[in-house]
Every structure is written in C-alpha cells, then in structure tokens.
CSV table of N, CA and C in Angstrom, one decimal:
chain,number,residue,atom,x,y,z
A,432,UNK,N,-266.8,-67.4,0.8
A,432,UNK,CA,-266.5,-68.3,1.9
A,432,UNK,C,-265.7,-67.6,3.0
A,433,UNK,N,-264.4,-66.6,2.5
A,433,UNK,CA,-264.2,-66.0,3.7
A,433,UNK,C,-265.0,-65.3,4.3
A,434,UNK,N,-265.8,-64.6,3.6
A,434,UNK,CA,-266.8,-63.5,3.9
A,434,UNK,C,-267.6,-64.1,5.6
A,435,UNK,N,-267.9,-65.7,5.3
A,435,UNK,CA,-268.9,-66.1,5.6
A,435,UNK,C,-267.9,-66.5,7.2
A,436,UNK,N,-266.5,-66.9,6.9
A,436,UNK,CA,-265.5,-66.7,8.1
A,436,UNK,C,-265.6,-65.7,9.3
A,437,UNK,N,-265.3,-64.6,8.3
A,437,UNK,CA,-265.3,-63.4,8.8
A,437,UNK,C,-266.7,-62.9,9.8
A,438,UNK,N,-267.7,-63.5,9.1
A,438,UNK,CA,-269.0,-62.9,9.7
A,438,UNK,C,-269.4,-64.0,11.2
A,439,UNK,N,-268.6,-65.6,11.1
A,439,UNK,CA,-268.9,-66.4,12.2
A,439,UNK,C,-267.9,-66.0,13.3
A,440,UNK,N,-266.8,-65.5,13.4
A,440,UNK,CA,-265.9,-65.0,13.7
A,440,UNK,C,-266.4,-63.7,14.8
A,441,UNK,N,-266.8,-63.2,13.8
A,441,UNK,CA,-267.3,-61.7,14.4
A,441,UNK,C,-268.4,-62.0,15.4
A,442,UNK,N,-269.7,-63.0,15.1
A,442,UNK,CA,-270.6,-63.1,15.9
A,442,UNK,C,-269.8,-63.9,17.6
A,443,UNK,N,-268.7,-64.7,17.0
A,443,UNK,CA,-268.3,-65.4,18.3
A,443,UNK,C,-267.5,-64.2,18.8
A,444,UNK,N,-266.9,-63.4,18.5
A,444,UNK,CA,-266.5,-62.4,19.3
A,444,UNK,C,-267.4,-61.6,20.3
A,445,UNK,N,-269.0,-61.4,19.4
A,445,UNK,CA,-269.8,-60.4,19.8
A,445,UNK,C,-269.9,-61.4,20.9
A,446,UNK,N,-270.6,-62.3,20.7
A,446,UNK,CA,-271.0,-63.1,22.4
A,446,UNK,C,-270.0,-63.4,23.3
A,447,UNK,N,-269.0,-63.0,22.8
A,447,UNK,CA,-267.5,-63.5,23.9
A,447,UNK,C,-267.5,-62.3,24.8
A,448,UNK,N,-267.8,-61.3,24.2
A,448,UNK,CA,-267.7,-59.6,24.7
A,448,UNK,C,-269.6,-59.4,25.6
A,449,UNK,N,-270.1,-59.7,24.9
A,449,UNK,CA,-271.6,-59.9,25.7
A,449,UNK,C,-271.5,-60.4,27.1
A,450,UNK,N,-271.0,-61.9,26.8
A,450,UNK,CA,-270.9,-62.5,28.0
A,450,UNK,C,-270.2,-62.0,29.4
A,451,UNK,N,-268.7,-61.0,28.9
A,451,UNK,CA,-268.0,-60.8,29.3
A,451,UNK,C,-268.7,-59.4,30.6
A,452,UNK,N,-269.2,-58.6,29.8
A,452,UNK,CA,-270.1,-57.4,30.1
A,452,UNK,C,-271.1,-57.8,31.2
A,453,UNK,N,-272.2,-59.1,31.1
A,453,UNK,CA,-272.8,-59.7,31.7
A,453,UNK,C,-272.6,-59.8,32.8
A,454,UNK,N,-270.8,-60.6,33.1
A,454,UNK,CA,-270.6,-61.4,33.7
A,454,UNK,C,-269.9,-60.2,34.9
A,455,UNK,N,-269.8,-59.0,34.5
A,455,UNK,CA,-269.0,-58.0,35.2
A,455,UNK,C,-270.2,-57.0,36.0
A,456,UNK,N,-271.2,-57.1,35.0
A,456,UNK,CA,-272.6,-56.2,35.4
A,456,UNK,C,-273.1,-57.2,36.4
A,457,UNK,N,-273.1,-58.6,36.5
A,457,UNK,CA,-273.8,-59.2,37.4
A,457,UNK,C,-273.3,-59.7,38.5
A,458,UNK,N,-271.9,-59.2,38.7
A,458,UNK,CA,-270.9,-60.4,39.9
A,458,UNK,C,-271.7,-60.1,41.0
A,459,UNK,N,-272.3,-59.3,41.5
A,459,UNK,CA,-272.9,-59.6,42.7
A,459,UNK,C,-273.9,-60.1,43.0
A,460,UNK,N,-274.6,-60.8,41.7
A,460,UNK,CA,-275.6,-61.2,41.9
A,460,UNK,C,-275.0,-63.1,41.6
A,461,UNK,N,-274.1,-63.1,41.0
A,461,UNK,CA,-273.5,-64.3,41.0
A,461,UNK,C,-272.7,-64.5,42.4
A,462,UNK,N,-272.4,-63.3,43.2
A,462,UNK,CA,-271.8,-64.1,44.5
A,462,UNK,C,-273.4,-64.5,45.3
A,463,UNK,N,-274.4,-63.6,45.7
A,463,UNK,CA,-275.3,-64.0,46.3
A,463,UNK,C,-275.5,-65.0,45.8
A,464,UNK,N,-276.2,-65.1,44.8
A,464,UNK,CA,-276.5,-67.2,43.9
A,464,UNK,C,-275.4,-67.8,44.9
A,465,UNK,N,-274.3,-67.6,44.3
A,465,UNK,CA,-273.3,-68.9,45.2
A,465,UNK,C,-273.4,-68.6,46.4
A,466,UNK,N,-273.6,-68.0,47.5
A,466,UNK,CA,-273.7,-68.0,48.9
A,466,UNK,C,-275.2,-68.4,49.0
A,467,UNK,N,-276.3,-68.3,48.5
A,467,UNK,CA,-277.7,-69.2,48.7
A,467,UNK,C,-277.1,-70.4,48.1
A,468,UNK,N,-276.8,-71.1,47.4
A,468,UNK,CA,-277.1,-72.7,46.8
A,468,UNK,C,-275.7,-73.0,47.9
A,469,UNK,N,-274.8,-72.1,48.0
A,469,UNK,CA,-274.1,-73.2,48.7
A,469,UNK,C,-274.7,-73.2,50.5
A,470,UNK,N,-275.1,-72.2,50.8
A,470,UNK,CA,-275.9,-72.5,52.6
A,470,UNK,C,-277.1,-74.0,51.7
A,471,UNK,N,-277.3,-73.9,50.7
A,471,UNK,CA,-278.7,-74.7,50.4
A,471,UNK,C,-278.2,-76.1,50.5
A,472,UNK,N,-276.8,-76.3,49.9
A,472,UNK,CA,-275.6,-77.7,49.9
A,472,UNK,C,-275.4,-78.0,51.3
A,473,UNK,N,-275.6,-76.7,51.7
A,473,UNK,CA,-275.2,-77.1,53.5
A,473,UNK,C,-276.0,-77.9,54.3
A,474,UNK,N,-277.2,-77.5,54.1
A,474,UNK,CA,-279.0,-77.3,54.5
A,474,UNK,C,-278.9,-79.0,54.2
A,475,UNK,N,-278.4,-79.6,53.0
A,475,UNK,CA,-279.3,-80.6,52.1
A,475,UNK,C,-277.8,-81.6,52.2
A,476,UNK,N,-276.5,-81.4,53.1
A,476,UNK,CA,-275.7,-82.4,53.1
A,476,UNK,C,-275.9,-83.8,53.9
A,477,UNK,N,-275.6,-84.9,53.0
A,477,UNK,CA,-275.4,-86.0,53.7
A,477,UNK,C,-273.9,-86.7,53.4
A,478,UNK,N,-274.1,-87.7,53.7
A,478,UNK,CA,-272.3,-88.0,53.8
A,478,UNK,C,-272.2,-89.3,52.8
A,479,UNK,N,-273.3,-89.4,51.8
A,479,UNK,CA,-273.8,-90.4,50.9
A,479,UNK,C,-272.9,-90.0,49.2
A,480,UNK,N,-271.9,-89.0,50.0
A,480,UNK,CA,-271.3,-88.1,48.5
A,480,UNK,C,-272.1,-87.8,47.4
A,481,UNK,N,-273.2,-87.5,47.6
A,481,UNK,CA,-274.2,-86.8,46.3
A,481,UNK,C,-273.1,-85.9,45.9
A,482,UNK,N,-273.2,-85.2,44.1
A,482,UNK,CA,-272.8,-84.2,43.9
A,482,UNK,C,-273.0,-82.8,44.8
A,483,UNK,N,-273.8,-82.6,45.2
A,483,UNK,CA,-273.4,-81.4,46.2
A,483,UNK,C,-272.6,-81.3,47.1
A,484,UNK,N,-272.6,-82.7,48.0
A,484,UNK,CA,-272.1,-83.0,49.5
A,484,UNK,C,-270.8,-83.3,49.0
A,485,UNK,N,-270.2,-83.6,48.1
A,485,UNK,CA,-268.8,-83.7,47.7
A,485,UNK,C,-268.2,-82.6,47.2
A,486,UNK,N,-269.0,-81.6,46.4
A,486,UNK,CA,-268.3,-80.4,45.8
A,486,UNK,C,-268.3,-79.5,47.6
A,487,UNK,N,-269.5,-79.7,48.3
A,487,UNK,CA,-268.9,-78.8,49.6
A,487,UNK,C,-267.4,-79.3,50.6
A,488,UNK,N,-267.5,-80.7,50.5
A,488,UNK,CA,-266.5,-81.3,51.0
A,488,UNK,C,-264.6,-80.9,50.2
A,489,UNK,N,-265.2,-81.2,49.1
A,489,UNK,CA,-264.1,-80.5,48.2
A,489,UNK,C,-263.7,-79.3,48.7
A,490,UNK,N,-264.4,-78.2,48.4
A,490,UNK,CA,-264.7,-77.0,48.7
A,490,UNK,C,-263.6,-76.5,50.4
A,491,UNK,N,-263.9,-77.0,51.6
A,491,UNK,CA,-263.9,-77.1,52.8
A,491,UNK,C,-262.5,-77.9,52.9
A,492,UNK,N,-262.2,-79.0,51.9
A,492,UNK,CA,-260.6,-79.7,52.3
A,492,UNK,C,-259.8,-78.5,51.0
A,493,UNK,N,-259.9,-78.0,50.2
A,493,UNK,CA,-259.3,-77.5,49.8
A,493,UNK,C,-258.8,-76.1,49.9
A,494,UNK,N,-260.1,-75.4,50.4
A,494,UNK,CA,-259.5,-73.8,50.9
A,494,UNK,C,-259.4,-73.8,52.6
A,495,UNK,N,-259.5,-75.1,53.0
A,495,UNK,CA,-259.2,-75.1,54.4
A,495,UNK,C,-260.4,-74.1,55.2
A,496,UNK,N,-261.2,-74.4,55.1
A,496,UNK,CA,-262.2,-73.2,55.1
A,496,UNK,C,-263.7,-74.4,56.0
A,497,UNK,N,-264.7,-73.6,56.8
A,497,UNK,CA,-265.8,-74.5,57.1
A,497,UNK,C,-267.0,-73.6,57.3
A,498,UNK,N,-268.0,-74.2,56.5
A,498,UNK,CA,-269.4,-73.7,56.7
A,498,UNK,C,-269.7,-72.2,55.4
A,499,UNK,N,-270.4,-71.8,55.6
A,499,UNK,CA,-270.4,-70.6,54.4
A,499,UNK,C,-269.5,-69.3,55.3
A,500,UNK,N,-270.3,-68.8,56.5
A,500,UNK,CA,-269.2,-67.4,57.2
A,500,UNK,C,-268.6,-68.4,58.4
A,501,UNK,N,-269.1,-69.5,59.1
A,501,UNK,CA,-268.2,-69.9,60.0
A,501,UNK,C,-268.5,-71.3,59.6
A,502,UNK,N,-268.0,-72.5,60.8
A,502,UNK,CA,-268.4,-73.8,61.0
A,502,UNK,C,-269.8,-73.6,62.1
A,503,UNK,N,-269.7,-72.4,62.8
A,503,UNK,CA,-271.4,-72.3,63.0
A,503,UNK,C,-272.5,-72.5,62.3
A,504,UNK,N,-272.5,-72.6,61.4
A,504,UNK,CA,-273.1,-72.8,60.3
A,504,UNK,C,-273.5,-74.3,59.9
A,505,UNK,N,-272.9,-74.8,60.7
A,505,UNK,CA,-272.9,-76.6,60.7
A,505,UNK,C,-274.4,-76.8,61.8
A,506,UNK,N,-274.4,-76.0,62.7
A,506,UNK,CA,-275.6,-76.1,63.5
A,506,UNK,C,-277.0,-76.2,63.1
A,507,UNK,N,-277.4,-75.7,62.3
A,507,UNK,CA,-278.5,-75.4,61.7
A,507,UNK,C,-279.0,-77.0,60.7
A,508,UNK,N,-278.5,-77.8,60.5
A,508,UNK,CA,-278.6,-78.5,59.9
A,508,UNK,C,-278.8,-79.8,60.3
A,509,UNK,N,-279.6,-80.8,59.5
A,509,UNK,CA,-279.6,-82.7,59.8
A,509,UNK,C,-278.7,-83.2,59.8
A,510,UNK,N,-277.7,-82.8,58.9
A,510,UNK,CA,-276.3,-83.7,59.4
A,510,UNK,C,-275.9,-83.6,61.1
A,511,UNK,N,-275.8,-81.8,61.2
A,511,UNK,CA,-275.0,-81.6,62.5
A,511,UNK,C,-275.7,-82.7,63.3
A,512,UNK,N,-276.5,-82.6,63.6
A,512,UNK,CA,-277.9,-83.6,64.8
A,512,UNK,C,-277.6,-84.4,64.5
A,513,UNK,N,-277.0,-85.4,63.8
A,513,UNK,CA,-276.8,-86.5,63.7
A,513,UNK,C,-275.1,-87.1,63.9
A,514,UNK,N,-274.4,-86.0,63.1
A,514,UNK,CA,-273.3,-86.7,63.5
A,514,UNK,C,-271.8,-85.5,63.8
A,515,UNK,N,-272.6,-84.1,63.7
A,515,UNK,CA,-271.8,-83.0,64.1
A,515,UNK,C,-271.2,-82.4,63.0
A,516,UNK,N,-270.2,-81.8,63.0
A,516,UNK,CA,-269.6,-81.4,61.8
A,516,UNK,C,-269.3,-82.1,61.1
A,517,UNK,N,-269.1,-82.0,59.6
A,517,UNK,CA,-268.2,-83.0,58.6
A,517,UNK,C,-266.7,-83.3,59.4
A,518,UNK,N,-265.9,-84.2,58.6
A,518,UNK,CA,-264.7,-84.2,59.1
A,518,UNK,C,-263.7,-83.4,57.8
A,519,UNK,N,-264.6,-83.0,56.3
A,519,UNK,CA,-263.5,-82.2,55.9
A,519,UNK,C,-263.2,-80.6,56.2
A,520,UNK,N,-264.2,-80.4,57.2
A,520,UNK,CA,-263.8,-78.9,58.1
A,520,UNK,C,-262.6,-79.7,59.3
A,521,UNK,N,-261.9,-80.8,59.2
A,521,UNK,CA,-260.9,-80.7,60.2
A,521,UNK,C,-259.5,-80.3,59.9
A,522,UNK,N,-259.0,-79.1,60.5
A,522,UNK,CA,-257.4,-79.0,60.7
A,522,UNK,C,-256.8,-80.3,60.7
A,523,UNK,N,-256.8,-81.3,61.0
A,523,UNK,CA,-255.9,-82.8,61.6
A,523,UNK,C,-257.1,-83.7,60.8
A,524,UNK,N,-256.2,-85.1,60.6
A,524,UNK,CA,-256.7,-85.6,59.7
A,524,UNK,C,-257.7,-87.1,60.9
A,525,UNK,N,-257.1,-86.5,62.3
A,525,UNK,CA,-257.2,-87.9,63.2
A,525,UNK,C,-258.3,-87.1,64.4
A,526,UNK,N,-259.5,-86.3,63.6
A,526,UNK,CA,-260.4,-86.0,64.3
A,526,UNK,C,-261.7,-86.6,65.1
A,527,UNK,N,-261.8,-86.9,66.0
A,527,UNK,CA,-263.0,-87.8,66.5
A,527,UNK,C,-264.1,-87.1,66.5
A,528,UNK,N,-265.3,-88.4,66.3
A,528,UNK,CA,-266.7,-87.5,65.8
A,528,UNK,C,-267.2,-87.0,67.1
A,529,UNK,N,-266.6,-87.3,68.6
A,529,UNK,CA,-267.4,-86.7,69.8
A,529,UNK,C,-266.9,-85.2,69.8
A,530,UNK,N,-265.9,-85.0,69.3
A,530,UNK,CA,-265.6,-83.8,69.4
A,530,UNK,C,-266.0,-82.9,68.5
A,531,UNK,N,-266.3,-83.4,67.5
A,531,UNK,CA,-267.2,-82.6,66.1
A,531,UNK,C,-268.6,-82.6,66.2
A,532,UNK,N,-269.1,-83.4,67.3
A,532,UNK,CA,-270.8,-82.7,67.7
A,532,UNK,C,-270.6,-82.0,69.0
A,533,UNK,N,-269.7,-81.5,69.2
A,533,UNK,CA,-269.7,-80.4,70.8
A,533,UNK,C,-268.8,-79.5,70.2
A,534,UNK,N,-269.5,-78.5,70.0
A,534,UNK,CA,-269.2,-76.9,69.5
A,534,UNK,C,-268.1,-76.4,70.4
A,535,UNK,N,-267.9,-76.5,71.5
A,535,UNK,CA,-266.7,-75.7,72.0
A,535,UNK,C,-265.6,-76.9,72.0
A,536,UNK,N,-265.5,-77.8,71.5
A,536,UNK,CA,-264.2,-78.4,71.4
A,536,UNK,C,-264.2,-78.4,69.5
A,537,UNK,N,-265.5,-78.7,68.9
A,537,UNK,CA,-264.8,-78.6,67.4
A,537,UNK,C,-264.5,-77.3,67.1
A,538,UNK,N,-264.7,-76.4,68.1
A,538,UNK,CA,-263.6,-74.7,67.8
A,538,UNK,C,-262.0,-75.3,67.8
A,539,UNK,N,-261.7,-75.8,67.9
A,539,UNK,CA,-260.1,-76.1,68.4
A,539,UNK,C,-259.6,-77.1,67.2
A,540,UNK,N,-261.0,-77.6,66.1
A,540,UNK,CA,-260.4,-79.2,65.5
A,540,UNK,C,-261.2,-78.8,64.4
A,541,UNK,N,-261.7,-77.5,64.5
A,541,UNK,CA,-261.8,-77.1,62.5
A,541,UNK,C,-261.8,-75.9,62.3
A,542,UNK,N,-261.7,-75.4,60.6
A,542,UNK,CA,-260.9,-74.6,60.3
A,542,UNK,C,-262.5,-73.3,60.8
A,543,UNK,N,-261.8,-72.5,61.1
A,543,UNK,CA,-262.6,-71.3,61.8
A,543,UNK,C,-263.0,-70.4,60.7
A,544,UNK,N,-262.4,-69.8,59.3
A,544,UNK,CA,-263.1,-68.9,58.0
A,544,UNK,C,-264.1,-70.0,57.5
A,545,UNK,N,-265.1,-69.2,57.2
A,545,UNK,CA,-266.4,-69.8,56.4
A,545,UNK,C,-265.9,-69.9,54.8
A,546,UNK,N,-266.3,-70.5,54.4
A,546,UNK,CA,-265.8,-70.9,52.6
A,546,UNK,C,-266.4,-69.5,51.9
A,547,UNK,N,-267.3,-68.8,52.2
A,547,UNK,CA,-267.8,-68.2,51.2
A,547,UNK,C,-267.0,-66.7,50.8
A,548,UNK,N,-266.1,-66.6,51.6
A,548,UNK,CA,-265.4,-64.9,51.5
A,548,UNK,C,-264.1,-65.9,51.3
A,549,UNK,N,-263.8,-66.9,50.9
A,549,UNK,CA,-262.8,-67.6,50.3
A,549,UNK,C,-262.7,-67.9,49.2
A,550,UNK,N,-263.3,-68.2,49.0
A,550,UNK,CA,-264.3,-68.6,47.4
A,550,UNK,C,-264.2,-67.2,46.9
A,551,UNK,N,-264.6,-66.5,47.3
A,551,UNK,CA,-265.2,-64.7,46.5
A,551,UNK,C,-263.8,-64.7,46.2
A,552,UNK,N,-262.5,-64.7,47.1
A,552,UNK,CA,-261.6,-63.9,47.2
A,552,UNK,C,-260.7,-64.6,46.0
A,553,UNK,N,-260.8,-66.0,46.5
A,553,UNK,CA,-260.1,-66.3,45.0
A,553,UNK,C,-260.6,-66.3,44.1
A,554,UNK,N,-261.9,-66.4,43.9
A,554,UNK,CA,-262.3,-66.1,42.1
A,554,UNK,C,-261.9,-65.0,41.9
A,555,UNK,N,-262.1,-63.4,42.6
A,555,UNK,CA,-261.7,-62.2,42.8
A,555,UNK,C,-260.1,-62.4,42.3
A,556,UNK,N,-259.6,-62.8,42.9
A,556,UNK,CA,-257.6,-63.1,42.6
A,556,UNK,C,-257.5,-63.2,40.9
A,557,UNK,N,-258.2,-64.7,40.7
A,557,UNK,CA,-258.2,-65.0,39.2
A,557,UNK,C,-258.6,-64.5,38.5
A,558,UNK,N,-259.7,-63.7,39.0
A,558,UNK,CA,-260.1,-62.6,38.0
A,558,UNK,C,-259.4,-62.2,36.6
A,559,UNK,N,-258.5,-61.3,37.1
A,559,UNK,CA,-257.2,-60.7,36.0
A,559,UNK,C,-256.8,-60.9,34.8
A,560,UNK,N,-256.4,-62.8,35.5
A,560,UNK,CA,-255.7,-63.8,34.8
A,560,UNK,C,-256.7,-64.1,33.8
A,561,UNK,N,-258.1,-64.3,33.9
A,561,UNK,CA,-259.2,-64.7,33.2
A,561,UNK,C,-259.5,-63.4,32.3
A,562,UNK,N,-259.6,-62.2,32.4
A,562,UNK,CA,-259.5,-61.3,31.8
A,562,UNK,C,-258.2,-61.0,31.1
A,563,UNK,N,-257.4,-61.0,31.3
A,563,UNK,CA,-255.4,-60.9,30.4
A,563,UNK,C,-255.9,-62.0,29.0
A,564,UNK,N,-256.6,-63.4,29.7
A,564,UNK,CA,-256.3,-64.5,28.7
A,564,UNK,C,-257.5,-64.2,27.3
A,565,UNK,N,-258.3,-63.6,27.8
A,565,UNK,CA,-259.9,-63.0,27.2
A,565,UNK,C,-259.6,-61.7,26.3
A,566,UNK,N,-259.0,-61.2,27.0
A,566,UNK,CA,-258.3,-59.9,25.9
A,566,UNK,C,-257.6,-60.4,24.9
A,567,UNK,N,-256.3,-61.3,25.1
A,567,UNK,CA,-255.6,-62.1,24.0
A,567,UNK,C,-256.4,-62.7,22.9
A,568,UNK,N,-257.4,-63.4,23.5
A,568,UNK,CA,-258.0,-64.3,22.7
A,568,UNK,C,-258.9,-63.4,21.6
A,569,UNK,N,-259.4,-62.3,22.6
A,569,UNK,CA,-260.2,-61.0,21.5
A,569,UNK,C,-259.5,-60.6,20.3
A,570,UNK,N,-258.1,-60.1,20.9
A,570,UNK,CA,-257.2,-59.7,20.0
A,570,UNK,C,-256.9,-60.4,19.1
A,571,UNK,N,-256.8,-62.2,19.0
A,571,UNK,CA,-256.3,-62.5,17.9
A,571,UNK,C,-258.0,-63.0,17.1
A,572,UNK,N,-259.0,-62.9,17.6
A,572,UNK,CA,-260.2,-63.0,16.9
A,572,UNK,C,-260.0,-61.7,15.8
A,573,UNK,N,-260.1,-60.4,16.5
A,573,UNK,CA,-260.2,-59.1,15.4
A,573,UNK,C,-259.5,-58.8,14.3
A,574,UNK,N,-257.9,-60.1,14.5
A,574,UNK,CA,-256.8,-59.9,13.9
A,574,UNK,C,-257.7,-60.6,12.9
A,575,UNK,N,-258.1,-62.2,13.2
A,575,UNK,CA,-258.8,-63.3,11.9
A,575,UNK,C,-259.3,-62.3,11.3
A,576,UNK,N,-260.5,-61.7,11.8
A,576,UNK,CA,-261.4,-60.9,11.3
A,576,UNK,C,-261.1,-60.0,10.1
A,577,UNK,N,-260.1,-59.3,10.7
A,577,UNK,CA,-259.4,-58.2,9.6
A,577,UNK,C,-258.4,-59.1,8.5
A,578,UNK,N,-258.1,-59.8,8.7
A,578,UNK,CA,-256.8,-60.3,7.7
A,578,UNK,C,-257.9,-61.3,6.9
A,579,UNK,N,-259.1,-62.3,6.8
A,579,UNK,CA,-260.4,-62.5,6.6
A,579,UNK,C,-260.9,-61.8,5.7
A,580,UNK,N,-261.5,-60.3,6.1
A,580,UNK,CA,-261.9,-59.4,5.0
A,580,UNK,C,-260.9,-59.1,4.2
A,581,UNK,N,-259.6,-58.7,4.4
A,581,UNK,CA,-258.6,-58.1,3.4
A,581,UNK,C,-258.6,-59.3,2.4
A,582,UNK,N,-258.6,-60.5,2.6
A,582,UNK,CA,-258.2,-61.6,1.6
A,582,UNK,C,-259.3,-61.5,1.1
A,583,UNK,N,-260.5,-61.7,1.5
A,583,UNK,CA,-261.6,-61.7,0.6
A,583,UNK,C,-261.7,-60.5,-0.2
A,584,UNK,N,-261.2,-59.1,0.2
A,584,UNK,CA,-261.4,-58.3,-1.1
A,584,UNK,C,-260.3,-58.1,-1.6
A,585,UNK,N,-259.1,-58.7,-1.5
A,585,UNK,CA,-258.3,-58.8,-2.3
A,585,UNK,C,-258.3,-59.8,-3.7
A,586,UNK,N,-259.0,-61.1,-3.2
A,586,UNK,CA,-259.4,-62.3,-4.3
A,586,UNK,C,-260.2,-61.9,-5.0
A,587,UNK,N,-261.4,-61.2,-4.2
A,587,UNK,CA,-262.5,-60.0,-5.1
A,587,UNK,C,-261.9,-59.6,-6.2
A,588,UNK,N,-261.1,-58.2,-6.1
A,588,UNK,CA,-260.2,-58.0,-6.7
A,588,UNK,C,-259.7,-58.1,-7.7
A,589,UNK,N,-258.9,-59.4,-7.5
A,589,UNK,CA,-258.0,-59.8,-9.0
A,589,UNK,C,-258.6,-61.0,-9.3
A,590,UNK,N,-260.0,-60.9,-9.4
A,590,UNK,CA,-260.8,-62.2,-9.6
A,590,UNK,C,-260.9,-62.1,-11.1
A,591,UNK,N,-260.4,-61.0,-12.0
A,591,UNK,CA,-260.5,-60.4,-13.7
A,591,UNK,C,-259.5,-61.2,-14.0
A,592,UNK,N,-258.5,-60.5,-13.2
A,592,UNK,CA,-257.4,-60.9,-13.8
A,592,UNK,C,-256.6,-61.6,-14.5
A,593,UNK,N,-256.9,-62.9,-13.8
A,593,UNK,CA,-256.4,-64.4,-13.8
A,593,UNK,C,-256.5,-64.9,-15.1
A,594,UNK,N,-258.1,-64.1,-15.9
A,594,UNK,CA,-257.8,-64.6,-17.0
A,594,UNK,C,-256.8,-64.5,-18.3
C-alpha cells in the first residue's frame, strides 16, 4: 500500500515538473495567445457584461491600464462607433461619454498604457513567488516519496519477525 503511495506521489510530482517545463518552454507563446484573445475580447466587447467584456473591464479598472498597447485600440471596434471608449479605461470616475467618443479629449480622461505589457509584467513579477512555492511543494513531495519507500522496506523487513 505504501509502495502504491509512493508510486502516485511520484507520478504527481512527474506532471507537476512536466507542466512546470512546459509552461517555461512555452511563455511566449502563452503571451502571444493572451495578446490575440484579449485584442479578440476587444474586437467582440459589449457592455451587456458577457464573461469576456467583464474580465476586460476588470482587467482595465484594475491595472489602470486601456486597450491591449494603447486606448487606440478602442477605435477599431463596434463598441467604439457606438458609444466610444468604455468608461473602465477612465482616470476619474465622473467621465462623460462625449468625451470618450472624441479621441483627443479621451487622451486626457483615460489611462494612456495598454493592458497587455501590464499583464506580462506582472505575471513576470509573480513569477518567482509561483516558482519559490512550486519548489517547496516539490521538496516536500520527494521527502513523502522517500520516507514512503523507507517505511515500506522497513515493514518488508521485519515482516518475519513479528512472529
């Protein structure tokens, strides 16, 4: 039974380290993905809070941030034509919507960095942290692992004995 510990143990390690490998061989193809789906959230926003149009909104009030590289990026789009920029690309919370469909006055009434080199930069920051906690967690896996086998051939062992 430990044996059997020891061996589910190990396999969750091996995919924890796979994944980990993966996830370091592919980061640039996981930033591209996120900078396509989210211009695509952009492309496809309405103000009906769908799951996308909420996580971009999220996104935009929380890193203070608009558009993927600017709030230029608001232009290209059915929302803009209709009702201009969002209002969670505003600095101030008492933004009018005539000024968020006229491009040289919403330069003055929203946040000017694009979300996507903000995003990079903090998943980039956390990075570390997510790696420090990943090592720990490795380390006390290999510990189960080993202290696992030793019990099982120890019980092995003095399995004569007892009698």
């Amino acid at each position: 039974m430990l044996k059997l510990y020891a061996m589910f143990l190990s396999l969750i390690f091996l995919i924890v380290l796979v994944a980990a490998v993966v996830g370091f061989v592919f980061r640039h193809e996981i930033k591209d993905s996120f900078e396509s789906n989210y211009s695509l959230a952009l492309k496809n926003y309405n103000a009906t809070m769908d799951l996308r149009s909420e996580a971009v909104d999220t996104i935009q009030r929380t890193l203070h941030c608009c558009g993927v590289q600017s709030y230029l990026n608001w232009v290209n789009t059915t929302y803009f034509a209709q009702n201009g920029i969002p209002h969670s690309c505003c600095k101030l919370q008492n933004c009018s919507d005539e000024d968020l469909k006229d491009l040289n006055k919403a330069k003055a009434e929203v946040f000017g960095n694009g979300c996507f080199s903000l995003v990079t930069t903090v998943m980039e920051s956390k990075m570390s942290i997510v790696a420090g906690i990943s090592f720990g967690i490795a380390c006390f896996q290999l510990v189960g692992i080993f202290l696992a086998c030793c019990l099982s051939r120890y019980i092995t062992n003095n399995q004569y004995e007892m009698v």
